[in-house]
Short mmCIF file of C-alpha atoms and ligand atoms in Angstrom, two decimals:
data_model
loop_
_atom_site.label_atom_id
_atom_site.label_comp_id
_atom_site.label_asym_id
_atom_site.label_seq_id
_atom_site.Cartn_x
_atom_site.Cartn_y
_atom_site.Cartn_z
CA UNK Y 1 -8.83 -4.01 5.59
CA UNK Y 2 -12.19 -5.30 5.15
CA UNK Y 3 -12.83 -4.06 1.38
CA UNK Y 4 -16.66 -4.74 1.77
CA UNK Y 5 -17.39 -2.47 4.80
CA UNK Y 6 -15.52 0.73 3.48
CA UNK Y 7 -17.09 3.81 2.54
CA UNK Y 8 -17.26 4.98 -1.22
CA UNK Y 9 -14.79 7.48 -1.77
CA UNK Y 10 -15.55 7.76 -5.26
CA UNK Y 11 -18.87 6.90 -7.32
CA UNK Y 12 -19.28 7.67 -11.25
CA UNK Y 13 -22.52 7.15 -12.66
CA UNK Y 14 -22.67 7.05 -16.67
CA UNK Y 15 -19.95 9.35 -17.20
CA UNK Y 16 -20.13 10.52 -21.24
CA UNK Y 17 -17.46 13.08 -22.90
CA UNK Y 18 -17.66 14.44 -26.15
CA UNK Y 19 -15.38 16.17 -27.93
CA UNK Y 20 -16.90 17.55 -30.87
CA UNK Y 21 -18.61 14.71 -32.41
CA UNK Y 22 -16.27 12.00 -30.63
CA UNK Y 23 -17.45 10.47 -28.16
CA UNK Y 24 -14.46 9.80 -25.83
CA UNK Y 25 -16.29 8.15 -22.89
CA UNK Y 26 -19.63 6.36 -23.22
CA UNK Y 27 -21.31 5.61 -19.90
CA UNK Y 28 -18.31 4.92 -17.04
CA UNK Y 29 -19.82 3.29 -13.74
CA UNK Y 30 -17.51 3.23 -11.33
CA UNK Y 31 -17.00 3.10 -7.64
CA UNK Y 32 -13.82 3.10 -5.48
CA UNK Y 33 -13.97 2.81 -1.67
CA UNK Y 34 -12.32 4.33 0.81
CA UNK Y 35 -8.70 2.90 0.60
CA UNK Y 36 -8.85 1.53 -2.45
CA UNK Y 37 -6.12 1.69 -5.16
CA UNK Y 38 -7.55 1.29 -8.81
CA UNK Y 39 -5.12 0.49 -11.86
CA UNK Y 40 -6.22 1.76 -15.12
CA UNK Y 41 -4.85 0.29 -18.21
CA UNK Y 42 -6.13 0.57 -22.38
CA UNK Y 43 -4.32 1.08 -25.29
CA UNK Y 44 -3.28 4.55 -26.28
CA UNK Y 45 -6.88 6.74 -27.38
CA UNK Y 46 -9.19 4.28 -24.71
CA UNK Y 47 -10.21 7.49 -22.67
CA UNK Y 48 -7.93 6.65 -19.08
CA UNK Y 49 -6.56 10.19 -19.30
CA UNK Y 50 -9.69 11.76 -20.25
CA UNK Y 51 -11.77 9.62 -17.32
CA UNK Y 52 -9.55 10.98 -14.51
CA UNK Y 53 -9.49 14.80 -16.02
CA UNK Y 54 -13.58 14.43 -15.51
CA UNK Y 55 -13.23 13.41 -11.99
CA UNK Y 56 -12.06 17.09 -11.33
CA UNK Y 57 -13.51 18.62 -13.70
CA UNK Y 58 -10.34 18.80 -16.26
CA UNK Y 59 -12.90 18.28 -18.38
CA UNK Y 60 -16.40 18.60 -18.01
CA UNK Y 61 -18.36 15.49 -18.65
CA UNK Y 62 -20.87 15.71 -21.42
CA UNK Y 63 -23.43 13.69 -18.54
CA UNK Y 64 -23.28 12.02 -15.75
CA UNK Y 65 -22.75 12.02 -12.14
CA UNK Y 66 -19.73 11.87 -9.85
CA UNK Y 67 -19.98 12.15 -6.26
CA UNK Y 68 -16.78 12.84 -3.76
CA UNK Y 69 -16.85 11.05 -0.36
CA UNK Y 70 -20.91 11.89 -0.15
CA UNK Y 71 -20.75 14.69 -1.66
CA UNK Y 72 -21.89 15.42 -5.26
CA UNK Y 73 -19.43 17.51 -7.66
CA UNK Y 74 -21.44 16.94 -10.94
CA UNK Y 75 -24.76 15.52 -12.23
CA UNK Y 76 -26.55 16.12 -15.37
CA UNK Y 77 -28.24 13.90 -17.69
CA UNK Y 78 -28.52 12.69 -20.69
CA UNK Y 79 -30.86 15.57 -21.62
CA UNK Y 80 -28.38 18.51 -20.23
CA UNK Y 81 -30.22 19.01 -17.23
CA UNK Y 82 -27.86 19.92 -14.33
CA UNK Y 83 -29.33 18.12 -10.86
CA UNK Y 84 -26.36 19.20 -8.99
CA UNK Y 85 -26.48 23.03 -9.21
CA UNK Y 86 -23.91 24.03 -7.20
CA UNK Y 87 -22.24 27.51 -6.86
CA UNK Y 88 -18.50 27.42 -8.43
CA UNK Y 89 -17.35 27.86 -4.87
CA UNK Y 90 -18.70 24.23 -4.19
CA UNK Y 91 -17.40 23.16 -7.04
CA UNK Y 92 -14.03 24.29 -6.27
CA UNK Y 93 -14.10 23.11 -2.81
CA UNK Y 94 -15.26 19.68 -3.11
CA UNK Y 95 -13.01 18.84 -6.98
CA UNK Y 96 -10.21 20.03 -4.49
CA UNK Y 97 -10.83 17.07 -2.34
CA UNK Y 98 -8.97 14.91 -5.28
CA UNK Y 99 -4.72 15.17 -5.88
CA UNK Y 100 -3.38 14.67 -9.44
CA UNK Y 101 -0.16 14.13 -10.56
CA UNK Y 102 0.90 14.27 -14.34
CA UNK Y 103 2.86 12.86 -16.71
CA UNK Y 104 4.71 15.75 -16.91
CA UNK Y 105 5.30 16.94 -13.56
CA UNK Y 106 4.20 20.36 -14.12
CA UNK Y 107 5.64 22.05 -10.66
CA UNK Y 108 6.16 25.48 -10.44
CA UNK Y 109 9.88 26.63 -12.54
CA UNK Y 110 10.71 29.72 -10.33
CA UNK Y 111 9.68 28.18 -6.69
CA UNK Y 112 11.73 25.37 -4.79
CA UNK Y 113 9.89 21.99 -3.75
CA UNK Y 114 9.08 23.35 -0.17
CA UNK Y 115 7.95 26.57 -2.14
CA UNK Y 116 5.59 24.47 -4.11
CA UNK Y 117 4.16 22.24 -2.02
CA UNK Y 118 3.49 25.20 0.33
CA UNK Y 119 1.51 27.03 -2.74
CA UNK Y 120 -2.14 25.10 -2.77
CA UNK Y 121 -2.53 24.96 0.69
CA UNK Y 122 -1.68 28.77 1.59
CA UNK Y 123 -3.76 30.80 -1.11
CA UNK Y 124 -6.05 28.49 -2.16
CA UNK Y 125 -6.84 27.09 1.46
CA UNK Y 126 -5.51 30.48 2.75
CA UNK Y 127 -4.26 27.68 5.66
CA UNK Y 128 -1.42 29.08 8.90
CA UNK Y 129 1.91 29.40 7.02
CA UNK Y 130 4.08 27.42 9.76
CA UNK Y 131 1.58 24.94 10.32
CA UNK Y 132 1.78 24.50 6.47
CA UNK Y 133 5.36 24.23 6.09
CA UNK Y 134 5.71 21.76 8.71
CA UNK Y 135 3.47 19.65 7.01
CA UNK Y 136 5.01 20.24 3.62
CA UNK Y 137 8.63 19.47 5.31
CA UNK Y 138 6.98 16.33 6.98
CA UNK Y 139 5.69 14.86 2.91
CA UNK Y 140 8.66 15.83 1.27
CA UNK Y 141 10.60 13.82 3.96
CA UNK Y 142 8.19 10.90 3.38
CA UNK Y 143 8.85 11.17 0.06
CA UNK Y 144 12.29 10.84 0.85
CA UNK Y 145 13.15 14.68 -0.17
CA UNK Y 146 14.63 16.20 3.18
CA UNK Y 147 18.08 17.15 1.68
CA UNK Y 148 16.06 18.63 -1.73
CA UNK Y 149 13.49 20.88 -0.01
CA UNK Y 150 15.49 24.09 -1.30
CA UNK Y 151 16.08 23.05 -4.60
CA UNK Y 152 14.46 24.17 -7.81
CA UNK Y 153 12.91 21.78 -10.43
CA UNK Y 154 15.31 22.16 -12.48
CA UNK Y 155 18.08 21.09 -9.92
CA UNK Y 156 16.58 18.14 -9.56
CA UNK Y 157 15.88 14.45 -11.29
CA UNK Y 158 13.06 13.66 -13.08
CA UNK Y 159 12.50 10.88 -9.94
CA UNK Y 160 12.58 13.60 -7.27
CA UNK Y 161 10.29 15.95 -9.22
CA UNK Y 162 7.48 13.82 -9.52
CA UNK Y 163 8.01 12.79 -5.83
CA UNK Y 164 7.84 16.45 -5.50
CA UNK Y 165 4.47 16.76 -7.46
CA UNK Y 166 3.35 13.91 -4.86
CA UNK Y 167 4.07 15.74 -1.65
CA UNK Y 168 2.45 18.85 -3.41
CA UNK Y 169 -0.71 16.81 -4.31
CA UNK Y 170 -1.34 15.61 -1.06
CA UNK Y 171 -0.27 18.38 0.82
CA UNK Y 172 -4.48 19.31 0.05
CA UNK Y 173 -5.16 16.35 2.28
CA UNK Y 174 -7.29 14.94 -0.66
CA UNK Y 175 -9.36 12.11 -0.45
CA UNK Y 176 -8.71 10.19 -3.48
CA UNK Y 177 -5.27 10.74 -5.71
CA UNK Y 178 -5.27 10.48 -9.08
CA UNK Y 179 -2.33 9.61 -11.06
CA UNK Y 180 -2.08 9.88 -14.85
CA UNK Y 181 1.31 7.75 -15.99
CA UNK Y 182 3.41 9.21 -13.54
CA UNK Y 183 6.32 7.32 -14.73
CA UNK Y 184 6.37 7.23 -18.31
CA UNK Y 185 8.32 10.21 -18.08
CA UNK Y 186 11.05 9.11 -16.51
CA UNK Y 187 14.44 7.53 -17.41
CA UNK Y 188 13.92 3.54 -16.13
CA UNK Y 189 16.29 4.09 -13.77
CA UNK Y 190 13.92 6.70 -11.61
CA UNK Y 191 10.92 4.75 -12.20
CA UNK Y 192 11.39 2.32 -9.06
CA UNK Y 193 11.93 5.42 -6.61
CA UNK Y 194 8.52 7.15 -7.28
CA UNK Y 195 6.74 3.98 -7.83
CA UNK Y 196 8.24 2.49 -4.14
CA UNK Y 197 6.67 6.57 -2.99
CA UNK Y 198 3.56 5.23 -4.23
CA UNK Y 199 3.38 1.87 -3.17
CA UNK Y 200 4.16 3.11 0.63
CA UNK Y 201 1.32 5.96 -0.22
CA UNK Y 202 -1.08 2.87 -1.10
CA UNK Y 203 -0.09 1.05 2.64
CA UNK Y 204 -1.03 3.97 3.98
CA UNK Y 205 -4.43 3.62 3.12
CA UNK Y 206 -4.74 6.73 0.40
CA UNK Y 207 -7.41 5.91 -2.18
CA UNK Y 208 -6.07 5.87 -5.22
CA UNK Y 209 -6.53 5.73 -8.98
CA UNK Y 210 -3.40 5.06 -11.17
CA UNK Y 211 -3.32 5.20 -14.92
CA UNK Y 212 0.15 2.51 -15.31
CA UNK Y 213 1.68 0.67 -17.78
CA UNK Y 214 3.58 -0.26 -14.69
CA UNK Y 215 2.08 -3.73 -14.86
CA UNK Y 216 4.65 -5.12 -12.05
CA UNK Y 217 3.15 -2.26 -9.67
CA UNK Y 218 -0.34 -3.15 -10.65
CA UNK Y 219 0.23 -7.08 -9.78
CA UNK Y 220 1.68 -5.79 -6.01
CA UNK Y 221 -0.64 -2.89 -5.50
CA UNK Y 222 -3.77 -3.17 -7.13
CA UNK Y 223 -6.86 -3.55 -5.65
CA UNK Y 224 -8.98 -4.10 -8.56
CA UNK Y 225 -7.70 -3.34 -12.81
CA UNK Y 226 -9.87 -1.96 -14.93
CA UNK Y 227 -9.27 -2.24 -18.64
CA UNK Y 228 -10.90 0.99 -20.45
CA UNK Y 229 -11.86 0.33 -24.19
CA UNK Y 230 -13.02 2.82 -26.56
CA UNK Y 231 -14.41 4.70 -23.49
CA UNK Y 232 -15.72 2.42 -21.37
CA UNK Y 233 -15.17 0.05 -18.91
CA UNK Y 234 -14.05 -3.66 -20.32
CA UNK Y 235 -13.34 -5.62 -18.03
CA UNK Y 236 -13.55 -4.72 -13.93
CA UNK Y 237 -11.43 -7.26 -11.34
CA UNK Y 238 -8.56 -8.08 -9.25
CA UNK Y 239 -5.15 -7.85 -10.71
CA UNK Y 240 -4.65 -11.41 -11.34
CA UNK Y 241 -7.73 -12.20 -13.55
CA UNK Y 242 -7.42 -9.09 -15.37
CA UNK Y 243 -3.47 -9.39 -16.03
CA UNK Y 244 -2.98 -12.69 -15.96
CA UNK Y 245 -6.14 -14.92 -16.71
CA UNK Y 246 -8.23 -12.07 -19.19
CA UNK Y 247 -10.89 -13.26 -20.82
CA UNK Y 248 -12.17 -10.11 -23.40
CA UNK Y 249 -10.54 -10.53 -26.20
CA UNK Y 250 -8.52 -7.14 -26.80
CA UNK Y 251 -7.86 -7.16 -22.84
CA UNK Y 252 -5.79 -10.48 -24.06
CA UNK Y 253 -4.30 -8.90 -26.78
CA UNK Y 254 -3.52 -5.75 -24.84
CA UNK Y 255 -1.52 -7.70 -21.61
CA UNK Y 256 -0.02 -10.20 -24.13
CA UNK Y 257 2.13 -7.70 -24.95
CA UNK Y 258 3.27 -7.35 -21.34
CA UNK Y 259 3.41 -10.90 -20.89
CA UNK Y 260 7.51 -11.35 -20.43
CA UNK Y 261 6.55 -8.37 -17.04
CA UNK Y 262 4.01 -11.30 -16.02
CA UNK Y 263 6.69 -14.05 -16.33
CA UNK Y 264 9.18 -12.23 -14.34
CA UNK Y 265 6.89 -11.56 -11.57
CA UNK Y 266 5.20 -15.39 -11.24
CA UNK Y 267 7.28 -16.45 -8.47
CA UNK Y 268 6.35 -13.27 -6.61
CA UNK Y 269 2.55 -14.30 -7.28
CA UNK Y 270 2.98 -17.59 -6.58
CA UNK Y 271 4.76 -16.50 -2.96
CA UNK Y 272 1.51 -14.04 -2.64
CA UNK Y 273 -0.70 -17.04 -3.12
CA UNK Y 274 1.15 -19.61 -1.21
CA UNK Y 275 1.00 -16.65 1.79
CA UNK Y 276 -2.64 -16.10 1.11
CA UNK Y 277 -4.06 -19.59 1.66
CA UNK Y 278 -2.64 -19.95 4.93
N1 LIG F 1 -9.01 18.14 -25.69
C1 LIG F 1 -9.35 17.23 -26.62
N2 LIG F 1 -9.98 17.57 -27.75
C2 LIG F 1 -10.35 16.66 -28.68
N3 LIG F 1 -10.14 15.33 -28.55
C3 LIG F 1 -9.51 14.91 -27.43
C4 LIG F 1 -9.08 15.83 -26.42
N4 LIG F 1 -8.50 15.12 -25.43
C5 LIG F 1 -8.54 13.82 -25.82
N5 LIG F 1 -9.15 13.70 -27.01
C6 LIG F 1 -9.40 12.42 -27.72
O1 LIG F 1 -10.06 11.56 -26.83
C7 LIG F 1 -9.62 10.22 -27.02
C8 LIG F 1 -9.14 9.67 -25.68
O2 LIG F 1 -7.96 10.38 -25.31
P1 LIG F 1 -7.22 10.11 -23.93
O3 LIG F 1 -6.14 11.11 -23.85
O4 LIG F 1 -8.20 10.05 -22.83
O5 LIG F 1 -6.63 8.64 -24.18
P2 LIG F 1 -5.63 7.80 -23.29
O6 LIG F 1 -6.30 6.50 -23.03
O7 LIG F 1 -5.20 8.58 -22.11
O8 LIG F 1 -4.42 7.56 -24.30
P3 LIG F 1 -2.82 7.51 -24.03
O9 LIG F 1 -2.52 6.10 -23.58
O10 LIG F 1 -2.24 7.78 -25.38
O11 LIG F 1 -2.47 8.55 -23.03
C9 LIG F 1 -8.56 10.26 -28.08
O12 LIG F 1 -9.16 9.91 -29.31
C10 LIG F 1 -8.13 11.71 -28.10
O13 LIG F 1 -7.69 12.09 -29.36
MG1 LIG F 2 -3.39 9.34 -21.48
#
C-alpha cells in the first residue's frame, strides 16, 4: 500500500498528562494512517502505557487533541478550555472505535472465549445475537481458537487467552488496535503464537499501535518506531534507523541492549533489502 495516500486513522495534537505534579506526557504529536502499524518502545516510566490509555480515554489527557478517523474524541488546551464538547454518548461511541489488549489479559473469569467475545458487541452495541456469534466464531477461528471457543480462561494458556482478548477486541470492528505489551506476560514459549496472530492482523491491513519489547516483531512489522522519552516523542522513523542505525543518544543506549535480537535477525534484513531493491 501506498503509505502517502492513506487516510489518518489517528491524529494527536500536543497530548499532556499530569498526574499530580508529574508530568507524564509533555506535548505528543502523532499521526498514524489508515493501515499503519506503529511500534512503541522507551525504557520503563517513558509514558508508552500512559500515551495509549489517553487515546481512549483510560486516562484523560491534561490537553490536547485526538481525533478518530475524522472524528474528534478530545480537545482542550493548554488553558482547560474544552473545544470538543461532546455529550458522553459521543464520547463513548467514537473511544469505542479503538481495541486494546493488555498486558494482563483481563477477559471475563466466569464466561468462555465465545462468551466473551460475544459481550461488547451485544450490550454495548446491543448488535443481532447470531449475527454476533458468527462473527465471534469466525475471529476466534482466525485466531486459531476453533477447538477453545467453550473453554474458560482459566482452561486455557496464557497464548490462547490473549489471542482470546484479540478476537474480543476486534470483535467492535475498531479502527485502530492498541496493544500495550501483549506478550510480556507470557511464558517465551507462547510468545511466537500471539505475536504470528498479530503479524497476520497487521497483513490484513488493521491499524495498529503496539507497545513491544518484541524488537524481532518490530524489525518485520513495523511501519514506523517511535522511541518515547520522558513523555515525549524521541525519535520518529522506520524500523531500521530507529533499531538499528539510532542516532539520539539514550535511543542508542536503549536498543544496545537489544542488540544480540538485532544480530540474529541481520540476515533476515539483509534478505528484506536484497528483495526491496529489485
Ligand atoms: N495512575 C497513575 N498515577 C500516578 N502516576 C502514574 C499513574 N500511571 C502512571 N504514572 C506514572 O507515569 C509515568 C509513566 O508511566 P507509564 O506506565 O506510562 O510508563 P511505561 O512507559 O508504560 O513504563 P513500563 O515500561 O514500565 O510499562 C511513570 O512515572 C508512572 O509512575
Ligand atoms: Mg507500560
Amino acid at each position: 500500500m501506498h503509505m502517502q495516500d492513506a487516510k489518518e486513522v489517528l491524529k494527536l495534537r500536543d497530548i499532556c498528562l499530569r498526574f499530580g505534579k508529574a508530568e507524564v506526557l509533555r506535548g505528543v504529536d502523532l499521526s498514524v494512517k489508515q493501515g499503519e502499524v506503529v511500534v512503541i518502545i522507551g525504557g520503563s516510566g517513558s509514558g508508552k502505557t500512559s500515551l495509549l490509555r489517553c487515546i481512549n480515554l483510560l486516562n484523560v489527557p491534561s490537553s490536547g487533541s485526538i481525533v478518530i478517523d475524522g472524528e474528534t474524541l478530545f480537545d482542550l488546551d493548554r488553558s482547560g478550555a474544552d473545544k470538543a464538547g461532546l455529550k458522553p454518548a459521543q464520547v463513548n461511541r467514537i473511544r469505542a472505535q479503538t481495541g486494546m489488549v493488555f498486558q494482563q489479559f483481563n477477559l471475563f473469569p466466569h464466561m468462555t472465549a465465545l462468551q466473551n467475545v460475544m459481550e461488547a458487541p451485544v450490550t454495548v452495541k446491543r448488535q443481532n445475537r447470531q449475527e454476533v456469534e458468527k462473527r465471534a466464531r469466525d475471529l476466534l477461528a482466525q485466531m486459531g481458537l476453533d477447538q477453545h471457543v467453550d473453554k474458560r480462561p482459566a482452561q486455557l494458556s496464557g497464548g490462547q487467552q490473549q489471542r482470546v482478548a484479540i478476537a474480543r477486541a476486534l470483535a467492535m470492528d475498531p479502527k485502530v488496535m492498541l496493544f500495550d505489551e501483549p506478550t510480556s506476560a507470557l511464558d517465551p514459549e507462547l510468545v511466537g503464537e500471539v505475536l504470528k496472530a498479530m503479524v497476520a492482523l497487521a497483513r490484513s491491513g488493521m491499524t495498529m499501535m503496539v507497545v513491544t519489547h518484541e524488537l524481532g516483531f518490530a524489525l518485520e512489522i513495523a511501519d514506523r518506531v517511535i522511541f518515547i522519552d520522558q513523555g515525549l516523542i524521541a525519535a520518529d522513523g522506520p524500523p531500521e534507523q530507529v533499531l538499528l542505525h539510532p542516532e539520539h543518544p539514550r535511543l542508542k543506549q536503549f536498543v544496545g541492549r537489544f542488540h544480540e535480537t538485532a544480530d540474529l535477525l541481520r540476515p533476515f534484513l539483509e534478505g528484506k533489502t536484497a528483495a526491496a531493491t529489485h
